[in-house]
Amino acid sequence: MSRPIRARRLRTAAAVTGGLLLAGSLTACGGSAASEENVVTVYSADGLKGEKGDGWYDKVFKDFEKKTGIKVNYVEGGSGEMVQRAVRERSNTQADVIITLPPFIQQADEKGLLKAYRPKGSEEVDGADKAADGKWTSVVNNYFGFIHNKKELPGGKAPKTWEDLTGSAYKGKVQYSTPGVAGDGTAVLIKAMHDFGGREPAMAYLKKLQTNNVGPSASTGKLAPKVDKGELLAANGDVQMNYAQSKDMPNLKIWFPAKEGGEPTTFALPYAAGLVDKAPHGANAKKLLDHLLSQEAQRQVSEVGGGFAARKDVKATDADAVALDKIMDGVEIFEPDWADISQNLRSYVEDWKSATGS
């Protein structure tokens, strides 16, 4: 079996959707009394919690609560949205752990939201997948991708290139999540700029695609059901989330757009976790981070979550791990310049808004 083609060594840092979901009430209010509460609050991008309670978060949180007696309060939204919320709450910190996709975990660090902590097991995480100063570490590895409806677009009709999506057959049948709000939406910009060779040609393409685009979406996760039903023919996503969704949505097919005449490409888009500075339940947060990187939890990443283990010493061999490897066969993996993206994201998003009229 061939493996993903690595153009350069990955240097990942881990947004996916909008719409806040609160599981359990937020009881953390700061202060010494709050620090003694047997809870931990997690702000996270979506994709790891199952709609039917069968996702990786559902499993590992349940195991954690049973093991420690610590209740997990879970808040879900876009990566950018979660960081912005934590910034607003800085004077009354609510979150204990933040888990986002890149480049938002870097932005959380730059805004002073994270405190250094190296979870047990983090020594087994590749140096490119964690911050050198211990501010964050990947807990689930993942890759950016697209999906299409394989029932409506079988075999030779399936899209292979960016240019395919601008065809008349896709009129009103393409949608991608909002750059700057959703991690996967931001990833559309990153991949387009890479594949088309720069900012200007990428924006020119996205302007052309706008003729077929339904419009921005704050939620990437909500696009998959539309593709499965045929309301959309193609949308953006990521391998972990879409693979997990495909078990209940049989018409989903994961693919990686290539520039016409080129090869399919993608880049790592992992879920990265950090301890929140001045977390009201910091001791509990450290225990949860340790659990997320435990061998037990990491072995469940592929089978339960549809993702790739962050620990190098966990070699999954289950059927899902084999299927995930097959999805990545022959796909070139490039390395984004995350420092540049984090610094210039606002201007990239403004260019996108101007080009698309969004």
mmCIF file of C-alpha atoms in Angstrom:
data_model
loop_
_atom_site.group_PDB
_atom_site.id
_atom_site.type_symbol
_atom_site.label_atom_id
_atom_site.label_comp_id
_atom_site.label_asym_id
_atom_site.label_seq_id
_atom_site.Cartn_x
_atom_site.Cartn_y
_atom_site.Cartn_z
ATOM 1 C CA MET A 1 0.000 0.000 0.000
ATOM 2 C CA SER A 2 1.413 3.374 -0.953
ATOM 3 C CA ARG A 3 1.650 6.109 1.626
ATOM 4 C CA PRO A 4 0.883 9.838 1.474
ATOM 5 C CA ILE A 5 3.490 11.746 -0.503
ATOM 6 C CA ARG A 6 5.160 14.182 1.866
ATOM 7 C CA ALA A 7 6.397 17.258 0.040
ATOM 8 C CA ARG A 8 8.043 18.566 3.205
ATOM 9 C CA ARG A 9 8.110 17.672 6.847
ATOM 10 C CA LEU A 10 4.812 18.498 8.491
ATOM 11 C CA ARG A 11 4.744 21.279 11.001
ATOM 12 C CA THR A 12 1.257 21.280 12.346
ATOM 13 C CA ALA A 13 -0.513 23.164 15.005
ATOM 14 C CA ALA A 14 -4.176 22.285 14.950
ATOM 15 C CA ALA A 15 -12.479 25.190 13.488
ATOM 16 C CA VAL A 16 -14.511 24.099 12.171
ATOM 17 C CA THR A 17 -18.034 25.083 12.785
ATOM 18 C CA GLY A 18 -20.308 27.677 14.265
ATOM 19 C CA GLY A 19 -23.317 27.263 16.490
ATOM 20 C CA LEU A 20 -22.482 26.807 20.139
ATOM 21 C CA LEU A 21 -23.379 23.535 21.759
ATOM 22 C CA LEU A 22 -23.257 23.362 25.533
ATOM 23 C CA ALA A 23 -23.306 19.967 27.190
ATOM 24 C CA GLY A 24 -23.868 20.644 30.867
ATOM 25 C CA SER A 25 -23.991 24.032 32.525
ATOM 26 C CA LEU A 26 -20.957 26.231 32.929
ATOM 27 C CA THR A 27 -20.333 26.225 36.619
ATOM 28 C CA ALA A 28 -16.772 27.502 36.585
ATOM 29 C CA CYS A 29 -16.708 31.077 37.798
ATOM 30 C CA GLY A 30 -13.152 31.445 38.991
ATOM 31 C CA GLY A 31 -11.942 31.825 42.547
ATOM 32 C CA SER A 32 -10.795 29.272 45.099
ATOM 33 C CA ALA A 33 -14.210 27.671 45.524
ATOM 34 C CA ALA A 34 -14.521 27.079 41.792
ATOM 35 C CA SER A 35 -11.084 25.490 41.680
ATOM 36 C CA GLU A 36 -12.329 22.750 44.008
ATOM 37 C CA GLU A 37 -15.320 21.816 41.858
ATOM 38 C CA ASN A 38 -15.188 18.348 40.343
ATOM 39 C CA VAL A 39 -15.635 19.579 36.768
ATOM 40 C CA VAL A 40 -13.561 20.563 33.754
ATOM 41 C CA THR A 41 -14.772 22.794 30.920
ATOM 42 C CA VAL A 42 -13.632 22.164 27.352
ATOM 43 C CA TYR A 43 -13.987 24.657 24.491
ATOM 44 C CA SER A 44 -13.561 22.746 21.245
ATOM 45 C CA ALA A 45 -13.947 22.777 17.494
ATOM 46 C CA ASP A 46 -16.480 20.209 16.301
ATOM 47 C CA GLY A 47 -15.871 16.895 14.590
ATOM 48 C CA LEU A 48 -14.874 14.688 17.516
ATOM 49 C CA LYS A 49 -18.273 14.465 19.216
ATOM 50 C CA GLY A 50 -20.813 12.184 17.546
ATOM 51 C CA GLU A 51 -24.313 13.394 16.762
ATOM 52 C CA LYS A 52 -25.586 10.105 18.203
ATOM 53 C CA GLY A 53 -23.236 10.080 21.175
ATOM 54 C CA ASP A 54 -20.844 7.710 19.458
ATOM 55 C CA GLY A 55 -17.853 9.959 18.768
ATOM 56 C CA TRP A 56 -14.342 9.935 20.199
ATOM 57 C CA TYR A 57 -15.150 12.682 22.696
ATOM 58 C CA ASP A 58 -18.236 10.769 23.835
ATOM 59 C CA LYS A 59 -16.120 7.686 24.538
ATOM 60 C CA VAL A 60 -13.080 9.316 26.137
ATOM 61 C CA PHE A 61 -15.080 11.811 28.210
ATOM 62 C CA LYS A 62 -17.254 8.989 29.556
ATOM 63 C CA ASP A 63 -14.172 6.926 30.408
ATOM 64 C CA PHE A 64 -12.538 9.956 32.034
ATOM 65 C CA GLU A 65 -15.587 10.728 34.171
ATOM 66 C CA LYS A 66 -15.806 7.079 35.259
ATOM 67 C CA LYS A 67 -12.089 6.957 36.058
ATOM 68 C CA THR A 68 -11.789 10.271 37.912
ATOM 69 C CA GLY A 69 -15.292 11.336 38.909
ATOM 70 C CA ILE A 70 -14.645 14.651 37.135
ATOM 71 C CA LYS A 71 -17.545 15.867 34.966
ATOM 72 C CA VAL A 72 -16.726 17.275 31.526
ATOM 73 C CA ASN A 73 -18.638 20.415 30.519
ATOM 74 C CA TYR A 74 -18.378 20.651 26.741
ATOM 75 C CA VAL A 75 -18.778 23.790 24.613
ATOM 76 C CA GLU A 76 -18.537 23.474 20.825
ATOM 77 C CA GLY A 77 -18.097 26.045 18.085
ATOM 78 C CA GLY A 78 -15.764 27.216 15.358
ATOM 79 C CA SER A 79 -12.089 27.313 16.262
ATOM 80 C CA GLY A 80 -11.956 31.073 15.774
ATOM 81 C CA GLU A 81 -15.204 31.446 17.671
ATOM 82 C CA MET A 82 -13.853 29.497 20.649
ATOM 83 C CA VAL A 83 -10.702 31.603 20.803
ATOM 84 C CA GLN A 84 -12.696 34.836 20.570
ATOM 85 C CA ARG A 85 -15.011 33.676 23.329
ATOM 86 C CA ALA A 86 -12.064 32.863 25.590
ATOM 87 C CA VAL A 87 -10.633 36.329 24.916
ATOM 88 C CA ARG A 88 -13.910 37.979 25.900
ATOM 89 C CA GLU A 89 -13.991 35.967 29.112
ATOM 90 C CA ARG A 90 -10.419 36.752 30.093
ATOM 91 C CA SER A 91 -11.512 38.702 33.190
ATOM 92 C CA ASN A 92 -13.728 35.791 34.271
ATOM 93 C CA THR A 93 -12.171 32.704 32.734
ATOM 94 C CA GLN A 94 -14.632 29.883 32.034
ATOM 95 C CA ALA A 95 -12.677 27.415 29.882
ATOM 96 C CA ASP A 96 -10.083 25.037 31.273
ATOM 97 C CA VAL A 97 -9.017 23.426 27.992
ATOM 98 C CA ILE A 98 -9.129 24.761 24.424
ATOM 99 C CA ILE A 99 -8.981 22.375 21.460
ATOM 100 C CA THR A 100 -8.862 23.921 17.985
ATOM 101 C CA LEU A 101 -7.569 23.449 14.461
ATOM 102 C CA PRO A 102 -4.776 25.591 13.011
ATOM 103 C CA PRO A 103 -4.034 28.441 12.792
ATOM 104 C CA PHE A 104 -6.271 29.227 15.733
ATOM 105 C CA ILE A 105 -4.293 27.347 18.364
ATOM 106 C CA GLN A 106 -1.341 29.593 17.505
ATOM 107 C CA GLN A 107 -3.593 32.623 17.781
ATOM 108 C CA ALA A 108 -4.778 31.455 21.194
ATOM 109 C CA ASP A 109 -1.139 31.306 22.257
ATOM 110 C CA GLU A 110 -0.351 34.711 20.753
ATOM 111 C CA LYS A 111 -3.267 36.234 22.664
ATOM 112 C CA GLY A 112 -1.874 34.885 25.929
ATOM 113 C CA LEU A 113 -4.688 32.381 26.474
ATOM 114 C CA LEU A 114 -2.528 29.297 27.000
ATOM 115 C CA LYS A 115 -0.333 28.087 29.845
ATOM 116 C CA ALA A 116 2.517 25.645 29.327
ATOM 117 C CA TYR A 117 1.742 22.048 30.249
ATOM 118 C CA ARG A 118 3.208 18.894 28.746
ATOM 119 C CA PRO A 119 0.671 16.087 29.187
ATOM 120 C CA LYS A 120 1.839 12.588 30.021
ATOM 121 C CA GLY A 121 2.505 10.867 26.699
ATOM 122 C CA SER A 122 3.300 14.093 24.870
ATOM 123 C CA GLU A 123 6.898 12.911 24.547
ATOM 124 C CA GLU A 124 5.503 10.408 22.006
ATOM 125 C CA VAL A 125 3.965 13.186 19.880
ATOM 126 C CA ASP A 126 6.095 14.275 16.927
ATOM 127 C CA GLY A 127 7.947 17.513 17.603
ATOM 128 C CA ALA A 128 6.210 19.105 14.606
ATOM 129 C CA ASP A 129 2.821 18.383 16.183
ATOM 130 C CA LYS A 130 3.319 20.243 19.445
ATOM 131 C CA ALA A 131 4.615 23.593 20.652
ATOM 132 C CA ALA A 132 8.250 23.619 21.707
ATOM 133 C CA ASP A 133 7.322 25.589 24.838
ATOM 134 C CA GLY A 134 4.570 23.166 25.880
ATOM 135 C CA LYS A 135 1.679 25.548 25.199
ATOM 136 C CA TRP A 136 -0.224 23.010 23.060
ATOM 137 C CA THR A 137 -0.048 19.506 21.672
ATOM 138 C CA SER A 138 -2.015 17.621 19.040
ATOM 139 C CA VAL A 139 -4.383 15.007 20.437
ATOM 140 C CA VAL A 140 -5.872 13.774 17.138
ATOM 141 C CA ASN A 141 -4.126 14.067 13.793
ATOM 142 C CA ASN A 142 -6.235 14.892 10.764
ATOM 143 C CA TYR A 143 -6.117 16.161 7.160
ATOM 144 C CA PHE A 144 -8.112 18.687 5.164
ATOM 145 C CA GLY A 145 -10.335 17.375 2.415
ATOM 146 C CA PHE A 146 -13.526 17.703 0.397
ATOM 147 C CA ILE A 147 -16.548 15.439 0.001
ATOM 148 C CA HIS A 148 -18.903 14.748 -2.892
ATOM 149 C CA ASN A 149 -22.080 12.709 -3.326
ATOM 150 C CA LYS A 150 -20.883 9.434 -4.860
ATOM 151 C CA LYS A 151 -24.424 8.345 -5.765
ATOM 152 C CA GLU A 152 -25.060 11.441 -7.875
ATOM 153 C CA LEU A 153 -21.471 11.580 -9.129
ATOM 154 C CA PRO A 154 -20.262 7.990 -9.589
ATOM 155 C CA GLY A 155 -17.047 6.876 -11.257
ATOM 156 C CA GLY A 156 -16.011 9.153 -14.106
ATOM 157 C CA LYS A 157 -18.495 11.839 -13.050
ATOM 158 C CA ALA A 158 -16.730 12.358 -9.729
ATOM 159 C CA PRO A 159 -14.890 15.699 -9.376
ATOM 160 C CA LYS A 160 -11.110 15.554 -9.387
ATOM 161 C CA THR A 161 -10.001 19.167 -9.816
ATOM 162 C CA TRP A 162 -10.838 22.601 -8.472
ATOM 163 C CA GLU A 163 -11.906 23.519 -11.995
ATOM 164 C CA ASP A 164 -14.512 20.751 -12.042
ATOM 165 C CA LEU A 165 -16.450 22.587 -9.328
ATOM 166 C CA THR A 166 -16.963 25.611 -11.596
ATOM 167 C CA GLY A 167 -18.878 23.562 -14.197
ATOM 168 C CA SER A 168 -22.570 24.202 -14.888
ATOM 169 C CA ALA A 169 -23.579 20.881 -13.294
ATOM 170 C CA TYR A 170 -22.543 22.320 -9.912
ATOM 171 C CA LYS A 171 -24.677 25.457 -10.105
ATOM 172 C CA GLY A 172 -26.065 25.987 -6.590
ATOM 173 C CA LYS A 173 -24.616 22.644 -5.520
ATOM 174 C CA VAL A 174 -21.282 23.666 -3.938
ATOM 175 C CA GLN A 175 -20.732 25.091 -0.469
ATOM 176 C CA TYR A 176 -17.800 25.636 1.874
ATOM 177 C CA SER A 177 -17.619 26.927 5.416
ATOM 178 C CA THR A 178 -16.647 30.484 6.254
ATOM 179 C CA PRO A 179 -12.926 31.344 6.207
ATOM 180 C CA GLY A 180 -11.802 33.085 9.378
ATOM 181 C CA VAL A 181 -14.608 31.518 11.409
ATOM 182 C CA ALA A 182 -14.324 27.825 10.601
ATOM 183 C CA GLY A 183 -10.991 26.015 10.571
ATOM 184 C CA ASP A 184 -11.985 23.946 7.558
ATOM 185 C CA GLY A 185 -13.212 27.100 5.835
ATOM 186 C CA THR A 186 -9.895 28.781 6.505
ATOM 187 C CA ALA A 187 -8.265 25.643 5.101
ATOM 188 C CA VAL A 188 -10.017 26.251 1.763
ATOM 189 C CA LEU A 189 -8.037 29.492 1.452
ATOM 190 C CA ILE A 190 -4.789 27.818 2.509
ATOM 191 C CA LYS A 191 -5.098 24.980 0.018
ATOM 192 C CA ALA A 192 -6.266 27.233 -2.824
ATOM 193 C CA MET A 193 -3.328 29.599 -2.309
ATOM 194 C CA HIS A 194 -0.961 26.622 -2.348
ATOM 195 C CA ASP A 195 -2.475 24.867 -5.356
ATOM 196 C CA PHE A 196 -2.913 27.979 -7.493
ATOM 197 C CA GLY A 197 0.468 29.428 -6.570
ATOM 198 C CA GLY A 198 -0.397 32.484 -4.512
ATOM 199 C CA ARG A 199 -3.007 34.824 -3.102
ATOM 200 C CA GLU A 200 -4.140 36.544 -6.313
ATOM 201 C CA PRO A 201 -4.739 33.442 -8.469
ATOM 202 C CA ALA A 202 -6.468 31.734 -5.538
ATOM 203 C CA MET A 203 -8.851 34.670 -5.061
ATOM 204 C CA ALA A 204 -9.493 34.784 -8.805
ATOM 205 C CA TYR A 205 -10.523 31.123 -8.686
ATOM 206 C CA LEU A 206 -12.752 31.567 -5.625
ATOM 207 C CA LYS A 207 -14.423 34.523 -7.331
ATOM 208 C CA LYS A 208 -15.211 32.260 -10.285
ATOM 209 C CA LEU A 209 -16.436 29.482 -7.984
ATOM 210 C CA GLN A 210 -18.836 31.910 -6.332
ATOM 211 C CA THR A 211 -21.211 31.499 -9.295
ATOM 212 C CA ASN A 212 -21.893 27.938 -8.123
ATOM 213 C CA ASN A 213 -21.443 28.501 -4.386
ATOM 214 C CA VAL A 214 -24.561 28.412 -2.219
ATOM 215 C CA GLY A 215 -22.957 30.869 0.193
ATOM 216 C CA PRO A 216 -20.908 30.905 3.394
ATOM 217 C CA SER A 217 -21.679 28.475 6.210
ATOM 218 C CA ALA A 218 -20.568 28.870 9.809
ATOM 219 C CA SER A 219 -20.728 25.105 10.237
ATOM 220 C CA THR A 220 -18.623 22.610 8.288
ATOM 221 C CA GLY A 221 -20.212 19.633 10.024
ATOM 222 C CA LYS A 222 -23.681 20.602 8.777
ATOM 223 C CA LEU A 223 -22.577 20.431 5.139
ATOM 224 C CA ALA A 224 -22.079 16.654 5.103
ATOM 225 C CA PRO A 225 -25.791 15.780 5.604
ATOM 226 C CA LYS A 226 -26.636 18.098 2.695
ATOM 227 C CA VAL A 227 -24.108 16.329 0.482
ATOM 228 C CA ASP A 228 -25.368 12.913 1.562
ATOM 229 C CA LYS A 229 -28.957 13.875 0.663
ATOM 230 C CA GLY A 230 -27.920 15.370 -2.689
ATOM 231 C CA GLU A 231 -28.879 18.918 -1.739
ATOM 232 C CA LEU A 232 -25.206 19.681 -2.400
ATOM 233 C CA LEU A 233 -22.904 17.804 -4.760
ATOM 234 C CA ALA A 234 -19.646 18.902 -3.114
ATOM 235 C CA ALA A 235 -18.451 20.637 0.040
ATOM 236 C CA ASN A 236 -15.362 21.050 2.175
ATOM 237 C CA GLY A 237 -14.575 19.086 5.305
ATOM 238 C CA ASP A 238 -11.766 17.062 6.816
ATOM 239 C CA VAL A 239 -10.845 13.396 6.754
ATOM 240 C CA GLN A 240 -11.566 12.584 10.394
ATOM 241 C CA MET A 241 -14.962 14.229 10.586
ATOM 242 C CA ASN A 242 -16.183 13.088 7.166
ATOM 243 C CA TYR A 243 -14.950 9.516 7.618
ATOM 244 C CA ALA A 244 -16.829 9.286 10.920
ATOM 245 C CA GLN A 245 -19.942 10.796 9.295
ATOM 246 C CA SER A 246 -19.774 8.395 6.341
ATOM 247 C CA LYS A 247 -20.727 5.498 8.605
ATOM 248 C CA ASP A 248 -24.217 6.981 8.847
ATOM 249 C CA MET A 249 -24.120 8.886 5.533
ATOM 250 C CA PRO A 250 -23.388 6.269 2.835
ATOM 251 C CA ASN A 251 -23.288 8.696 -0.081
ATOM 252 C CA LEU A 252 -20.246 10.638 1.159
ATOM 253 C CA LYS A 253 -16.936 10.265 -0.682
ATOM 254 C CA ILE A 254 -13.758 11.986 0.532
ATOM 255 C CA TRP A 255 -11.520 13.507 -2.153
ATOM 256 C CA PHE A 256 -8.722 16.045 -2.514
ATOM 257 C CA PRO A 257 -9.005 18.672 -5.282
ATOM 258 C CA ALA A 258 -6.037 19.106 -7.591
ATOM 259 C CA LYS A 259 -5.286 22.052 -9.813
ATOM 260 C CA GLU A 260 -5.975 21.065 -13.404
ATOM 261 C CA GLY A 261 -2.902 19.179 -14.627
ATOM 262 C CA GLY A 262 -1.594 18.676 -11.085
ATOM 263 C CA GLU A 263 -1.782 16.067 -8.344
ATOM 264 C CA PRO A 264 -4.191 15.933 -5.374
ATOM 265 C CA THR A 265 -2.849 17.697 -2.306
ATOM 266 C CA THR A 266 -3.733 18.234 1.324
ATOM 267 C CA PHE A 267 -2.148 19.314 4.588
ATOM 268 C CA ALA A 268 -2.335 18.257 8.213
ATOM 269 C CA LEU A 269 -5.215 19.792 10.161
ATOM 270 C CA PRO A 270 -5.016 18.241 13.628
ATOM 271 C CA TYR A 271 -6.952 18.942 16.778
ATOM 272 C CA ALA A 272 -4.507 20.650 19.142
ATOM 273 C CA ALA A 273 -5.195 21.033 22.861
ATOM 274 C CA GLY A 274 -3.907 23.590 25.321
ATOM 275 C CA LEU A 275 -4.326 24.337 29.018
ATOM 276 C CA VAL A 276 -6.052 27.704 29.491
ATOM 277 C CA ASP A 277 -4.115 30.281 31.492
ATOM 278 C CA LYS A 278 -5.822 30.924 34.843
ATOM 279 C CA ALA A 279 -8.111 27.944 34.239
ATOM 280 C CA PRO A 280 -10.600 27.743 37.120
ATOM 281 C CA HIS A 281 -10.097 23.968 37.257
ATOM 282 C CA GLY A 282 -6.468 23.716 36.207
ATOM 283 C CA ALA A 283 -5.671 20.489 38.074
ATOM 284 C CA ASN A 284 -8.669 18.763 36.486
ATOM 285 C CA ALA A 285 -7.679 20.134 33.076
ATOM 286 C CA LYS A 286 -4.225 18.571 33.385
ATOM 287 C CA LYS A 287 -5.791 15.224 34.237
ATOM 288 C CA LEU A 288 -8.036 15.429 31.169
ATOM 289 C CA LEU A 289 -5.134 16.334 28.873
ATOM 290 C CA ASP A 290 -3.198 13.372 30.278
ATOM 291 C CA HIS A 291 -6.175 11.132 29.533
ATOM 292 C CA LEU A 292 -6.609 12.387 25.967
ATOM 293 C CA LEU A 293 -3.003 11.409 25.217
ATOM 294 C CA SER A 294 -3.120 8.107 27.099
ATOM 295 C CA GLN A 295 -2.468 4.978 25.038
ATOM 296 C CA GLU A 296 -5.997 3.809 25.779
ATOM 297 C CA ALA A 297 -7.595 6.952 24.347
ATOM 298 C CA GLN A 298 -5.171 7.149 21.428
ATOM 299 C CA ARG A 299 -5.901 3.556 20.371
ATOM 300 C CA GLN A 300 -9.552 4.584 20.005
ATOM 301 C CA VAL A 301 -8.841 7.533 17.696
ATOM 302 C CA SER A 302 -9.240 5.596 14.435
ATOM 303 C CA GLU A 303 -11.795 2.983 15.451
ATOM 304 C CA VAL A 304 -14.108 5.360 17.336
ATOM 305 C CA GLY A 305 -13.211 8.797 16.019
ATOM 306 C CA GLY A 306 -12.159 8.128 12.434
ATOM 307 C CA GLY A 307 -8.918 10.041 12.902
ATOM 308 C CA PHE A 308 -5.188 9.417 13.199
ATOM 309 C CA ALA A 309 -3.471 8.871 16.557
ATOM 310 C CA ALA A 310 -1.218 11.720 17.673
ATOM 311 C CA ARG A 311 1.173 9.395 19.511
ATOM 312 C CA LYS A 312 3.902 7.797 17.396
ATOM 313 C CA ASP A 313 3.979 4.686 19.562
ATOM 314 C CA VAL A 314 0.301 3.891 18.918
ATOM 315 C CA LYS A 315 0.080 1.898 15.686
ATOM 316 C CA ALA A 316 -3.561 1.269 14.897
ATOM 317 C CA THR A 317 -4.288 -1.823 12.784
ATOM 318 C CA ASP A 318 -8.070 -1.907 12.982
ATOM 319 C CA ALA A 319 -10.205 -1.879 9.833
ATOM 320 C CA ASP A 320 -10.848 1.854 10.145
ATOM 321 C CA ALA A 321 -7.127 2.609 10.345
ATOM 322 C CA VAL A 322 -6.550 0.565 7.179
ATOM 323 C CA ALA A 323 -9.384 2.391 5.406
ATOM 324 C CA LEU A 324 -8.020 5.777 6.473
ATOM 325 C CA ASP A 325 -4.565 4.893 5.140
ATOM 326 C CA LYS A 326 -6.162 3.964 1.832
ATOM 327 C CA ILE A 327 -7.915 7.337 1.608
ATOM 328 C CA MET A 328 -4.522 9.040 1.921
ATOM 329 C CA ASP A 329 -2.802 6.874 -0.730
ATOM 330 C CA GLY A 330 -0.919 8.972 -3.272
ATOM 331 C CA VAL A 331 -1.958 12.343 -1.861
ATOM 332 C CA GLU A 332 0.817 14.952 -1.593
ATOM 333 C CA ILE A 333 0.967 16.494 1.860
ATOM 334 C CA PHE A 334 2.373 20.023 1.919
ATOM 335 C CA GLU A 335 3.435 22.168 4.848
ATOM 336 C CA PRO A 336 1.657 25.518 5.277
ATOM 337 C CA ASP A 337 3.571 28.469 6.652
ATOM 338 C CA TRP A 338 1.550 28.737 9.847
ATOM 339 C CA ALA A 339 3.456 31.764 11.121
ATOM 340 C CA ASP A 340 2.549 33.686 7.958
ATOM 341 C CA ILE A 341 -1.050 32.480 8.045
ATOM 342 C CA SER A 342 -1.522 33.405 11.684
ATOM 343 C CA GLN A 343 -0.022 36.864 11.096
ATOM 344 C CA ASN A 344 -1.887 37.603 7.854
ATOM 345 C CA LEU A 345 -5.139 35.688 8.280
ATOM 346 C CA ARG A 346 -7.218 38.849 8.651
ATOM 347 C CA SER A 347 -5.974 40.230 5.313
ATOM 348 C CA TYR A 348 -6.486 36.879 3.574
ATOM 349 C CA VAL A 349 -10.070 36.781 4.810
ATOM 350 C CA GLU A 350 -10.655 40.390 3.728
ATOM 351 C CA ASP A 351 -9.341 39.514 0.251
ATOM 352 C CA TRP A 352 -11.704 36.548 0.154
ATOM 353 C CA LYS A 353 -14.663 38.725 1.142
ATOM 354 C CA SER A 354 -13.768 41.247 -1.543
ATOM 355 C CA ALA A 355 -13.314 38.592 -4.238
ATOM 356 C CA THR A 356 -16.534 36.734 -3.463
ATOM 357 C CA GLY A 357 -18.732 39.585 -2.309
ATOM 358 C CA SER A 358 -19.337 37.735 0.967
#
